[in-house]
Coordinates of C-alpha atoms in Angstrom, one line a residue:
Chain A
M70 CA 32.0 -20.9 16.8
R71 CA 33.0 -23.0 19.7
Y72 CA 29.7 -24.5 20.7
V73 CA 27.0 -26.3 18.7
S74 CA 23.8 -28.1 19.8
L75 CA 22.5 -31.5 18.9
Q76 CA 19.0 -32.9 19.4
K77 CA 19.1 -35.9 21.7
N78 CA 17.6 -38.3 19.1
K79 CA 20.3 -37.3 16.6
L80 CA 23.3 -38.9 18.3
S81 CA 23.2 -42.0 16.1
Q82 CA 22.9 -39.9 12.9
F83 CA 25.9 -37.9 14.1
V84 CA 27.9 -41.1 14.5
K85 CA 26.8 -42.3 11.1
S86 CA 28.1 -39.1 9.5
L87 CA 31.4 -39.6 11.2
Q88 CA 31.6 -43.2 9.9
K89 CA 31.7 -41.8 6.3
K90 CA 35.2 -40.5 7.0
Y91 CA 36.5 -42.4 10.1
K92 CA 36.6 -45.7 11.8
V93 CA 34.5 -45.1 14.9
V94 CA 35.4 -46.8 18.2
A95 CA 33.0 -46.4 21.1
P96 CA 31.9 -48.0 24.3
V97 CA 29.8 -51.1 23.7
K98 CA 28.5 -53.7 26.1
K99 CA 30.5 -56.9 26.7
E100 CA 28.6 -59.3 28.9
N101 CA 28.0 -57.3 32.1
L102 CA 30.8 -54.8 31.4
F103 CA 31.9 -52.4 28.6
V104 CA 34.7 -52.2 26.1
F105 CA 35.8 -49.8 23.5
A106 CA 35.3 -51.4 20.1
E107 CA 34.7 -50.5 16.5
V108 CA 31.0 -50.0 15.8
E109 CA 29.3 -50.8 12.6
D110 CA 25.8 -49.8 13.7
P111 CA 25.6 -46.6 16.0
E112 CA 22.9 -48.4 17.9
E113 CA 25.5 -50.7 19.4
I114 CA 27.0 -47.8 21.4
S115 CA 26.3 -47.8 25.1
I116 CA 26.8 -44.1 25.9
D117 CA 25.8 -44.5 29.6
Y118 CA 28.6 -46.8 30.6
I119 CA 31.0 -47.3 33.5
P120 CA 34.7 -47.3 32.6
T121 CA 35.5 -50.0 30.0
I122 CA 37.6 -53.1 30.9
L123 CA 40.7 -51.6 29.1
P124 CA 41.0 -47.9 28.8
P125 CA 41.2 -46.3 25.3
K126 CA 45.0 -46.2 25.6
K127 CA 44.9 -49.4 23.5
Y128 CA 44.3 -47.2 20.4
F129 CA 47.5 -45.2 21.1
L130 CA 49.6 -48.0 22.5
P131 CA 48.1 -51.3 21.3
Q132 CA 48.5 -54.4 23.5
H133 CA 50.7 -56.0 20.8
E134 CA 52.3 -53.7 18.2
K135 CA 54.7 -54.3 15.3
L136 CA 57.5 -51.8 15.4
G137 CA 59.2 -52.8 12.2
T138 CA 60.8 -55.6 10.3
F139 CA 64.4 -56.7 10.0
V140 CA 66.3 -59.0 7.6
K141 CA 69.1 -61.3 8.4
D142 CA 72.7 -60.0 8.3
S143 CA 71.6 -56.3 8.4
V144 CA 71.8 -54.2 11.5
S145 CA 69.3 -51.6 10.6
M146 CA 65.5 -52.0 10.7
A147 CA 64.2 -52.7 7.2
E148 CA 60.9 -50.9 7.7
T149 CA 59.3 -49.1 10.6
N150 CA 56.1 -47.6 9.0
I151 CA 52.8 -48.2 10.6
D152 CA 49.5 -47.7 9.0
V153 CA 46.8 -46.1 11.2
E154 CA 43.3 -45.7 9.9
P155 CA 41.8 -42.2 10.7
T156 CA 39.7 -43.0 13.8
V157 CA 37.2 -41.3 16.0
L158 CA 37.3 -42.3 19.7
F159 CA 33.7 -41.6 20.6
G160 CA 32.3 -41.2 24.0
A161 CA 35.5 -41.1 26.1
H162 CA 35.0 -40.0 29.7
T163 CA 37.0 -37.1 31.0
C164 CA 39.1 -39.4 33.2
D165 CA 40.2 -41.4 30.2
I166 CA 41.0 -38.3 28.2
E167 CA 43.2 -37.2 31.1
G168 CA 44.8 -40.7 30.9
I169 CA 45.6 -40.1 27.2
E170 CA 47.0 -36.7 28.2
C171 CA 49.4 -38.4 30.6
M172 CA 50.5 -40.9 28.0
D173 CA 51.0 -38.1 25.5
I174 CA 53.4 -36.3 27.9
V175 CA 55.4 -39.5 28.4
F176 CA 55.6 -40.6 24.7
H177 CA 56.4 -37.1 23.5
D178 CA 59.1 -36.7 26.1
S179 CA 62.6 -37.3 24.6
P180 CA 63.1 -39.7 22.9
L181 CA 59.8 -39.2 21.1
D182 CA 57.9 -42.4 20.4
P183 CA 57.0 -42.1 16.7
Y184 CA 54.5 -45.0 16.9
F185 CA 52.5 -43.3 19.6
G186 CA 52.9 -40.0 17.9
K187 CA 51.4 -41.2 14.7
R188 CA 48.5 -42.9 16.3
K189 CA 47.8 -39.9 18.4
K190 CA 47.6 -37.7 15.3
S191 CA 45.3 -40.2 13.6
V192 CA 42.7 -40.3 16.4
I193 CA 40.0 -37.6 16.9
I194 CA 38.8 -37.6 20.5
I195 CA 35.1 -37.0 21.1
G196 CA 34.4 -37.0 24.8
Y197 CA 31.1 -37.5 26.7
E198 CA 30.8 -35.7 30.0
C199 CA 29.7 -37.7 33.1
M200 CA 26.8 -36.1 34.8
K201 CA 26.4 -38.8 37.4
P202 CA 29.0 -41.1 39.2
C203 CA 29.8 -44.4 37.6
D204 CA 30.1 -46.5 40.7
E205 CA 31.7 -46.6 44.2
Y206 CA 35.3 -47.0 42.9
A207 CA 36.0 -43.8 41.0
T208 CA 37.9 -40.9 42.6
C209 CA 37.5 -38.4 39.8
V210 CA 36.3 -35.7 42.2
T211 CA 39.5 -35.7 44.3
M212 CA 41.7 -36.3 41.3
D213 CA 40.1 -33.3 39.5
T214 CA 39.3 -35.2 36.3
L215 CA 35.5 -35.0 36.6
N216 CA 35.1 -32.0 34.3
P217 CA 36.4 -31.5 30.7
R218 CA 39.5 -29.4 30.5
A219 CA 41.7 -30.3 27.6
G220 CA 42.8 -33.1 25.5
Y221 CA 39.7 -33.5 23.3
D222 CA 38.5 -32.4 19.9
I223 CA 34.9 -32.3 20.9
M224 CA 33.1 -32.7 24.2
I225 CA 29.5 -33.7 24.3
T226 CA 27.5 -32.5 27.4
D227 CA 24.0 -33.5 28.1
I228 CA 22.3 -30.3 29.3
G229 CA 18.9 -31.9 29.7
D230 CA 16.8 -31.1 26.7
K231 CA 19.7 -31.4 24.2
Y232 CA 23.4 -32.0 23.8
I233 CA 25.9 -29.2 23.7
L234 CA 29.2 -29.9 21.8
H235 CA 32.3 -28.0 22.7
L236 CA 34.5 -27.8 19.6
N237 CA 38.0 -27.7 21.0
S238 CA 40.4 -28.1 17.9
P239 CA 40.5 -27.3 14.2
E240 CA 39.4 -30.9 13.5
G241 CA 36.5 -30.5 16.0
I242 CA 35.4 -27.2 14.4
E243 CA 35.5 -28.9 11.0
I244 CA 33.2 -31.7 12.3
G245 CA 31.0 -29.1 14.0
K246 CA 30.1 -27.7 10.5
N247 CA 27.8 -30.7 10.0
A248 CA 24.2 -29.6 9.1
L249 CA 22.9 -31.8 11.9
F250 CA 24.0 -29.2 14.5
G251 CA 22.1 -26.2 15.7
K252 CA 23.8 -22.9 16.3
V253 CA 24.5 -21.6 19.8
T254 CA 23.9 -17.9 19.4
N255 CA 25.3 -16.6 22.7
E256 CA 28.5 -18.4 23.4
R257 CA 29.2 -16.6 26.6
D258 CA 25.8 -17.5 28.0
M259 CA 26.5 -21.1 27.1
K260 CA 29.9 -21.1 28.8
N261 CA 28.3 -19.8 32.0
K262 CA 25.5 -22.3 31.7
L263 CA 28.0 -25.2 31.5
L264 CA 29.9 -23.8 34.4
K265 CA 26.7 -23.7 36.5
L266 CA 25.8 -27.2 35.4
R267 CA 29.2 -28.5 36.5
E268 CA 28.9 -26.8 39.9
D269 CA 25.5 -28.4 40.3
K270 CA 26.4 -31.9 39.2
L271 CA 29.0 -32.1 42.0
K272 CA 26.3 -32.8 44.5
N273 CA 25.7 -36.1 42.7
F274 CA 29.3 -37.2 43.3
K275 CA 30.6 -38.5 46.6
V276 CA 34.1 -37.6 47.8
L277 CA 35.7 -41.0 48.5
L278 CA 39.3 -40.1 49.3
D279 CA 39.9 -38.7 52.8
A280 CA 42.8 -36.6 51.6
E281 CA 42.4 -33.6 49.4
Y282 CA 44.2 -33.3 46.0
K283 CA 46.8 -30.9 47.4
E284 CA 47.6 -33.2 50.3
L285 CA 48.1 -36.4 48.3
N286 CA 51.6 -36.0 47.3
K287 CA 52.7 -35.1 50.8
I288 CA 51.0 -38.2 52.2
F289 CA 53.0 -40.4 49.8
K290 CA 56.2 -38.6 50.6
G291 CA 55.8 -39.9 54.2
S292 CA 54.4 -43.4 53.4
Y293 CA 57.2 -45.3 51.8
N294 CA 57.7 -47.6 54.8
S295 CA 54.1 -47.8 55.8
E296 CA 52.7 -51.2 57.0
T297 CA 49.9 -50.7 54.5
W298 CA 52.1 -52.0 51.7
K299 CA 52.5 -55.3 53.5
D300 CA 48.7 -55.7 53.8
V301 CA 48.4 -54.9 50.1
G302 CA 51.2 -57.3 49.2
R303 CA 49.6 -60.1 51.1
K304 CA 46.4 -59.9 49.0
C305 CA 48.1 -59.4 45.7
V306 CA 48.4 -62.4 43.3
S307 CA 50.6 -60.5 40.8
C308 CA 48.1 -61.0 38.0
G309 CA 49.0 -57.6 36.4
N310 CA 45.3 -56.7 35.9
C311 CA 45.7 -53.3 37.7
T312 CA 48.4 -52.1 35.4
A313 CA 46.8 -53.4 32.2
V314 CA 43.6 -51.5 33.0
C315 CA 45.3 -48.3 34.1
P316 CA 44.9 -45.5 31.6
T317 CA 48.4 -44.2 32.5
C318 CA 50.5 -47.4 32.7
Y319 CA 52.6 -47.5 29.6
C320 CA 55.4 -50.0 30.3
F321 CA 56.1 -52.4 27.4
D322 CA 58.5 -55.2 26.5
I323 CA 60.1 -55.6 23.1
Y324 CA 60.9 -58.9 21.4
D325 CA 61.9 -60.2 18.0
D326 CA 59.7 -62.6 16.2
V327 CA 61.8 -64.5 13.7
K328 CA 60.2 -65.9 10.5
L329 CA 60.0 -69.6 10.1
D330 CA 62.4 -69.5 7.1
M331 CA 64.9 -67.5 9.4
S332 CA 65.4 -64.9 6.7
G333 CA 64.3 -62.1 9.1
G334 CA 61.4 -61.2 11.2
E335 CA 59.4 -58.6 13.1
R336 CA 60.3 -56.5 16.1
R337 CA 57.3 -56.2 18.3
R338 CA 56.2 -54.7 21.6
V339 CA 53.7 -56.0 24.1
W340 CA 52.3 -54.4 27.3
D341 CA 54.4 -55.3 30.4
S342 CA 53.6 -54.9 34.1
C343 CA 55.6 -53.9 37.1
Q344 CA 53.5 -56.3 39.1
L345 CA 55.1 -59.4 37.5
D346 CA 57.9 -61.4 39.1
E347 CA 60.5 -60.8 36.4
F348 CA 59.8 -57.1 35.7
A349 CA 62.6 -55.8 37.9
T350 CA 64.9 -58.8 37.5
V351 CA 68.2 -58.0 35.9
A352 CA 71.1 -60.0 34.6
G353 CA 72.6 -62.2 37.3
G354 CA 69.1 -62.8 38.7
E355 CA 68.9 -59.9 41.1
N356 CA 65.3 -58.8 41.5
F357 CA 64.9 -55.2 42.8
R358 CA 61.3 -55.7 43.7
K359 CA 61.0 -59.3 44.7
E360 CA 58.1 -58.9 47.2
R361 CA 54.6 -58.3 46.0
S362 CA 54.3 -55.5 48.6
S363 CA 57.2 -53.6 47.0
R364 CA 55.7 -54.0 43.5
Q365 CA 52.3 -52.7 44.6
R366 CA 54.0 -49.8 46.4
H367 CA 55.9 -49.1 43.2
R368 CA 52.6 -48.9 41.2
Y369 CA 51.1 -46.4 43.7
Y370 CA 54.2 -44.3 43.7
R371 CA 54.2 -44.2 39.9
K372 CA 50.8 -42.6 40.2
F373 CA 51.2 -40.3 43.2
D374 CA 54.8 -39.4 43.5
Y375 CA 57.3 -40.3 40.8
S376 CA 55.1 -38.7 38.1
V377 CA 54.9 -35.6 40.2
I378 CA 58.7 -35.4 40.4
K379 CA 59.1 -36.0 36.7
Y380 CA 56.1 -34.3 35.1
N381 CA 54.5 -32.3 38.0
K382 CA 51.4 -34.4 37.5
F383 CA 49.4 -37.2 39.2
F384 CA 49.2 -40.2 37.0
C385 CA 46.1 -41.4 38.7
V386 CA 43.0 -40.2 36.8
G387 CA 40.5 -41.5 39.3
C388 CA 38.8 -43.9 36.9
G389 CA 38.7 -46.7 39.6
R390 CA 39.6 -49.4 37.1
C391 CA 42.4 -50.9 39.3
T392 CA 40.0 -51.4 42.1
R393 CA 37.1 -52.6 39.9
T394 CA 39.3 -55.3 38.2
C395 CA 41.2 -56.6 41.3
M396 CA 39.9 -60.0 42.2
A397 CA 41.9 -59.8 45.5
D398 CA 39.9 -56.7 46.5
I399 CA 42.9 -54.4 46.6
S400 CA 41.2 -51.0 46.7
L401 CA 42.9 -47.8 45.8
I402 CA 40.5 -45.9 48.0
E403 CA 41.2 -48.1 51.0
T404 CA 45.0 -48.0 50.4
V405 CA 45.2 -44.2 50.0
N406 CA 42.8 -43.6 52.9
S407 CA 44.9 -46.0 55.1
L408 CA 48.0 -44.0 54.3
T409 CA 46.2 -40.8 54.9
K410 CA 45.0 -42.0 58.3
E411 CA 48.5 -43.1 59.3
Q412 CA 50.0 -39.8 58.3
K413 CA 47.4 -37.8 60.1
N414 CA 47.8 -39.9 63.2
A415 CA 51.5 -39.5 63.1
K416 CA 51.2 -35.8 63.5
Chain B
M272 CA 72.9 -75.0 15.0
S273 CA 71.3 -72.7 12.4
D274 CA 74.7 -71.9 10.8
K275 CA 75.5 -75.4 9.8
K276 CA 74.0 -74.7 6.4
N277 CA 73.7 -78.0 4.8
K278 CA 72.8 -80.0 7.8
K279 CA 69.2 -80.0 9.0
V280 CA 68.4 -80.4 12.7
R281 CA 67.1 -83.8 13.3
I282 CA 64.0 -83.9 15.6
A283 CA 62.5 -87.0 17.1
F284 CA 59.2 -87.3 19.0
F285 CA 58.6 -89.8 21.7
D286 CA 55.6 -90.5 23.8
F287 CA 55.2 -92.1 27.2
A288 CA 52.2 -92.2 29.5
D289 CA 49.8 -89.8 27.8
C290 CA 47.0 -89.5 25.2
E291 CA 49.3 -88.3 22.3
G292 CA 47.0 -85.3 22.0
C293 CA 49.9 -82.9 22.0
Q294 CA 51.6 -84.6 19.1
L295 CA 48.3 -84.6 17.3
Q296 CA 48.2 -80.8 17.8
L297 CA 51.3 -80.5 15.6
T298 CA 49.5 -82.1 12.7
Y299 CA 47.2 -79.1 12.7
L300 CA 50.1 -76.9 11.8
N301 CA 49.6 -77.8 8.2
E302 CA 51.6 -75.4 5.9
Q303 CA 53.6 -74.1 8.9
L304 CA 54.8 -77.6 9.5
V305 CA 56.0 -77.7 5.9
G306 CA 57.9 -74.4 6.5
L307 CA 59.6 -75.8 9.5
L308 CA 60.8 -78.8 7.5
D309 CA 63.1 -76.4 5.6
H310 CA 65.2 -76.4 8.7
V311 CA 64.5 -79.6 10.4
E312 CA 64.2 -83.2 9.6
I313 CA 61.7 -85.2 11.6
V314 CA 63.0 -88.7 12.1
N315 CA 60.5 -90.1 14.7
F316 CA 56.9 -89.0 14.7
R317 CA 54.5 -91.8 15.3
E318 CA 51.4 -89.7 14.5
V319 CA 52.7 -88.8 11.1
I320 CA 55.5 -91.1 9.8
S321 CA 56.4 -94.7 10.2
E322 CA 60.2 -94.5 9.8
K323 CA 62.3 -94.6 12.9
S324 CA 65.8 -93.5 13.8
D325 CA 68.1 -93.3 16.8
N326 CA 70.1 -90.5 15.2
Y327 CA 68.6 -87.2 16.3
D328 CA 69.6 -83.8 17.8
I329 CA 66.4 -82.8 19.5
A330 CA 64.2 -85.2 21.4
I331 CA 60.6 -83.9 22.0
V332 CA 59.3 -86.0 24.8
E333 CA 55.6 -86.3 25.5
G334 CA 54.0 -88.1 28.4
S335 CA 54.9 -88.7 32.0
I336 CA 57.4 -91.4 33.0
T337 CA 55.9 -94.3 35.0
R338 CA 57.4 -97.8 34.6
K339 CA 60.9 -99.0 35.0
H340 CA 61.0 -99.7 31.3
D341 CA 60.0 -96.1 30.5
E342 CA 62.7 -94.8 32.8
E343 CA 65.4 -96.8 30.9
R344 CA 63.9 -95.7 27.6
V345 CA 63.9 -92.0 28.4
K346 CA 67.5 -92.3 29.8
E347 CA 68.5 -93.7 26.4
I348 CA 66.8 -90.9 24.6
R349 CA 68.6 -88.4 26.8
K350 CA 71.9 -90.1 25.9
N351 CA 71.1 -89.8 22.2
A352 CA 69.8 -86.2 22.1
K353 CA 71.7 -83.0 22.4
I354 CA 68.5 -81.2 23.5
V355 CA 65.5 -82.7 25.4
I356 CA 62.2 -80.8 25.3
A357 CA 59.4 -81.8 27.7
Y358 CA 56.3 -81.4 25.6
G359 CA 52.8 -81.1 27.1
A360 CA 51.5 -81.2 30.6
C361 CA 52.2 -84.9 31.3
A362 CA 55.9 -84.5 30.4
C363 CA 56.3 -81.0 32.0
I364 CA 54.4 -81.4 35.3
G365 CA 53.0 -85.0 35.4
G366 CA 49.6 -83.7 34.3
V367 CA 46.4 -85.5 35.0
N368 CA 48.4 -88.7 35.4
G369 CA 49.5 -87.3 38.8
L370 CA 46.0 -88.0 40.1
R371 CA 47.1 -91.6 40.4
K372 CA 49.2 -90.5 43.3
K373 CA 46.1 -90.1 45.4
F374 CA 45.8 -93.9 45.6
T375 CA 48.1 -96.8 46.2
Q376 CA 48.8 -98.8 43.1
Q377 CA 46.5 -101.6 44.3
E378 CA 43.7 -99.1 45.0
A379 CA 44.0 -97.6 41.6
K380 CA 44.0 -101.0 39.9
D381 CA 40.9 -102.0 41.9
I382 CA 39.1 -98.9 40.8
V383 CA 39.9 -99.1 37.2
Y384 CA 40.0 -102.8 36.5
K385 CA 37.5 -103.9 39.1
G386 CA 37.3 -107.7 39.2
R387 CA 39.3 -108.1 36.0
E388 CA 42.8 -109.4 35.3
F389 CA 45.4 -106.7 35.2
P390 CA 48.4 -108.1 33.4
L391 CA 50.1 -104.7 32.7
E392 CA 53.0 -103.2 34.6
A393 CA 52.3 -99.9 36.3
G394 CA 54.4 -97.4 38.1
E395 CA 54.6 -93.9 39.7
P396 CA 53.7 -91.0 37.3
R397 CA 56.5 -88.5 37.1
P398 CA 57.3 -85.5 35.0
V399 CA 60.3 -86.1 32.7
H400 CA 62.7 -83.9 34.7
D401 CA 62.3 -86.3 37.6
V402 CA 64.1 -88.9 35.6
V403 CA 66.4 -87.1 33.2
K404 CA 67.6 -83.5 32.7
V405 CA 65.2 -81.5 30.6
D406 CA 66.5 -78.5 28.6
Y407 CA 63.2 -76.8 27.6
Y408 CA 59.6 -77.0 28.5
I409 CA 56.5 -76.5 26.2
H410 CA 53.6 -76.6 28.6
G411 CA 49.9 -77.2 28.1
C412 CA 47.1 -79.8 27.8
P413 CA 47.2 -79.7 24.9
T414 CA 50.1 -77.6 23.9
N415 CA 49.4 -74.5 22.0
N416 CA 50.8 -74.5 18.5
E417 CA 51.6 -70.8 18.5
E418 CA 53.8 -71.3 21.5
T419 CA 55.3 -74.5 20.1
I420 CA 56.4 -72.7 17.0
K421 CA 57.7 -69.8 19.0
A422 CA 59.7 -72.1 21.2
L423 CA 61.1 -74.3 18.4
K424 CA 62.2 -71.2 16.5
S425 CA 63.9 -69.8 19.6
I426 CA 65.6 -73.1 20.2
L427 CA 66.7 -73.5 16.6
I428 CA 68.3 -70.1 16.5
G429 CA 70.2 -70.9 19.7
K430 CA 68.3 -68.5 21.9
G431 CA 66.5 -71.2 23.9
Y432 CA 63.0 -70.8 25.2
Q433 CA 61.8 -69.7 28.6
P434 CA 58.0 -70.0 29.1
P435 CA 56.4 -67.0 30.9
T436 CA 56.7 -66.8 34.7
Y437 CA 53.6 -64.7 35.0
P438 CA 50.0 -65.9 35.3
V439 CA 47.4 -66.5 32.6
C440 CA 45.5 -63.4 33.8
V441 CA 48.1 -61.2 32.0
E442 CA 47.2 -62.6 28.6
C443 CA 43.5 -62.8 29.4
K444 CA 43.3 -59.1 30.4
L445 CA 45.2 -58.0 27.2
K446 CA 42.4 -59.7 25.3
E447 CA 39.9 -57.7 27.3
N448 CA 38.0 -60.8 28.4
V449 CA 35.4 -60.3 31.2
C450 CA 37.1 -61.9 34.2
L451 CA 35.6 -65.2 35.2
F452 CA 35.6 -64.3 38.8
E453 CA 33.4 -61.4 37.8
K454 CA 31.0 -64.1 36.5
R455 CA 31.3 -66.1 39.8
Q456 CA 33.3 -68.8 38.2
V457 CA 36.4 -70.3 39.7
C458 CA 39.4 -69.9 37.5
M459 CA 43.0 -71.1 38.0
G460 CA 44.3 -68.3 35.9
P461 CA 45.9 -66.3 38.7
V462 CA 48.2 -69.1 39.7
T463 CA 48.8 -70.8 36.3
R464 CA 51.7 -70.2 34.0
A465 CA 50.8 -68.1 30.9
G466 CA 51.9 -68.8 27.4
C467 CA 48.7 -70.2 26.0
G468 CA 47.2 -66.8 25.2
A469 CA 44.5 -67.4 27.8
W470 CA 43.1 -70.0 25.5
C471 CA 40.3 -71.4 27.6
P472 CA 39.0 -68.2 29.2
S473 CA 38.9 -66.5 25.7
Y474 CA 36.4 -69.2 24.7
G475 CA 34.3 -68.8 27.9
N476 CA 35.9 -71.7 29.8
I477 CA 37.7 -71.5 33.1
C478 CA 41.5 -72.1 33.3
Y479 CA 42.1 -75.6 34.7
G480 CA 45.7 -75.0 35.4
C481 CA 47.1 -77.3 32.7
R482 CA 50.3 -75.3 32.3
G483 CA 51.2 -75.9 35.9
L484 CA 51.5 -73.7 38.9
L485 CA 53.7 -70.6 38.7
D486 CA 57.2 -70.9 40.1
N487 CA 56.2 -68.4 42.7
P488 CA 52.4 -68.6 43.0
A489 CA 50.5 -66.5 45.5
T490 CA 48.9 -69.6 46.9
Q491 CA 47.4 -67.9 49.9
G492 CA 46.1 -64.9 47.9
E493 CA 44.4 -67.3 45.4
M494 CA 43.0 -69.4 48.3
D495 CA 41.6 -66.1 49.8
I496 CA 40.0 -65.2 46.5
L497 CA 38.4 -68.6 46.0
K498 CA 37.2 -68.7 49.6
K499 CA 35.6 -65.3 49.2
H500 CA 33.6 -66.9 46.4
G501 CA 32.3 -69.5 48.8
Y502 CA 34.5 -72.5 47.9
T503 CA 35.5 -75.1 50.5
L504 CA 39.1 -76.1 51.1
E505 CA 38.3 -79.5 49.6
E506 CA 37.0 -78.0 46.4
L507 CA 39.9 -75.7 46.2
T508 CA 42.4 -78.5 46.6
Q509 CA 40.6 -80.5 43.9
K510 CA 41.0 -77.5 41.5
F511 CA 44.7 -77.4 42.3
E512 CA 45.2 -81.2 42.0
T513 CA 43.7 -81.8 38.5
Y514 CA 47.0 -81.0 36.9
N515 CA 49.4 -80.2 39.7
L516 CA 49.3 -83.2 42.0
C517 CA 52.9 -84.4 41.1
R518 CA 54.2 -81.0 42.2
M519 CA 52.0 -80.7 45.2
M520 CA 53.1 -84.1 46.5
G521 CA 56.7 -83.1 46.0
E522 CA 58.8 -83.9 43.0
Q523 CA 62.3 -85.2 43.4
N524 CA 63.7 -82.4 41.4
E525 CA 62.5 -78.8 40.9
P526 CA 62.0 -78.0 37.3
K527 CA 65.2 -76.6 35.8
K528 CA 65.1 -72.9 35.1
S529 CA 66.9 -72.2 31.8

C-alpha cells in the first residue's frame, strides 16, 4: 500500500492524530508572511502559504545549537548528547524538501555531523505539493523541484475532490494505517493520475529563468569575471539575509560560552554567512573576499557551480527566498538572466 | 587575570555625560550579578554602592567626555586602570550627545536655557576613545545585559571581547522577525553593529542605530534602500545622526580594533 486518500475536511483531524505521538511543526501565519512553528491547534496551520521566512532547515540545523559541555582542565568534551523530540514537519513544499536533501548530503559527507544526523532521524517529513505558483520569485520549474521526487515520508497532493497521500517510507506507511484514510484500490491508476496532474499543473507555472536546467552550470563556468557581480555588489548591504533564508546554506560558527563561575561551559554553534565582512578573514587580517561583489558571487557559485563539482547537484532549490527577503532588490532571476544574456551574446 | 586565585579583579564604574541608564541596566542582572561577584570586586558603582576607591583593575566608563575637567578625570582613570571599557553608546560613539554638534555652544545654550542663567561649564561631546585609549567596547543605548556578561566573561578569562562587525539584520533574521522594510518602516538595522540580539526589531520597533555604524557600512546601499521607500535625503541624514553624529562629523581617532 503506497497511496491512501483523505477527505478534504479531515486534514485537521489527521494533524490531531499525529500530535498524539509527535510534536507537529507546520506553516503558520506571521504578520503578512509565514513561518514554520509548533502548532497546538491544527486550525493554526496555513496550508496555502508562500515559502516561510526561514526554511525548515532550522529543525535540522538550529540557528543556535549546543554541541556539548566542557569542564575546566579537561581536554575532552564532557557531554555531547542532544535530545530531540520526535517531530513531524508538516506541509513542507517540494523545494524545501529538496533543500533538506542537499543538507543531508553535506552533513552525512565525511566527517559525519552527528547532531544533524540525530535530528534528521527524529523528524518525519510530510510534504504538501504545490499546485499553483507561490509568487514571482520562485524558479522551481527550471530547478526541477516542483514535483515530489524523494526525501519525504508522506506527500500530500490535492487532486481536487480529496487528498492523496503518497507513503514513501516505513514511517510513512505506519502513519498511513490510520483509520482516517481511505483505500486506493488501483495503485497504478493513481500513479498515472498523479503523473497527468503534474503535467497539467505545469501550465499554471511561468518559466522565469531564461536558461534551461542543463545550461545553467555552463553559464556559471563562463561568468566568473562578469560585470554583473559588480552591479550586485553595489546593491548589497551584507546583511546576510539571503544566506539565512537559503534552504541549502549551512555554514556555521562555533564558540565557547564559559559559565560565570568559570568552572566550564558550553560549546555552541550559530549560523554564519559568507556575506559578512569577517567570514573570509584569516589570521593576520587578510580577507579573501573583501568586496561585496566577490561575496555575492561566492554565494551564487556555491549554488550553481561548486556544489556541482563536489556533489553533482545544484544547491539552488528555486524557492525564491533570497530574492523575496533582499531589501536591496538583488534578484536571483535577474542575476542569472543577466549572466545568461552575457554568455549568449558572447557566442 | 583569572589564575591569580586569591585576588579578585577590582572593577570600577565611572559616569560622564550620560543618563546612567546603562549602569542601571546592570542592576537588573540580579542573581547573575551575585555570580559575577565571585570573581570580581566592585569598588566604584554609584548606582549601587556608596564606597569609593582609586585602586582598580578594570574601569568601566559610561558617558561621553565633554568638559576640560572630564578630560582630566578620564585621563586619571586611564592611568589607574589596566583595562578601560567604554560602556554604552555615549562612551563608545558619543551617542545622542553628539546631536549637540549640530549647533554652536551658544546656540545650544540659547535653545535649552532660553532667557535663563547658564552657570554650568559645557564642552564638545566626544566618545571616550577621542580622549584616552579604550581597550574594549560594550555598545548600546542602553547596553544589553546578555552582551555585557558575555564581554565581561571574555575579558576576565583573558580572551578580550570584539563586538560583532556585522549588522543587526543578521540577528534579526535568525529570530525570524518580519523585516521592518517589509512593513514599510525605516530601520537602521542594515548599517548598525549587531550584538543586541536585534532587541528593538524583535519587539516591533525599528533599529535606531544606537550601537553605532558598522566599521564598513554599505552607506550607499542603505541610502538606496531608504530612498526606494520614499525618504528624502534630509530624513535619511536625521536617521543616521541620532546616534552617529560624532562619527559623521569626524572623530579625532578611529575606534581601536582589538
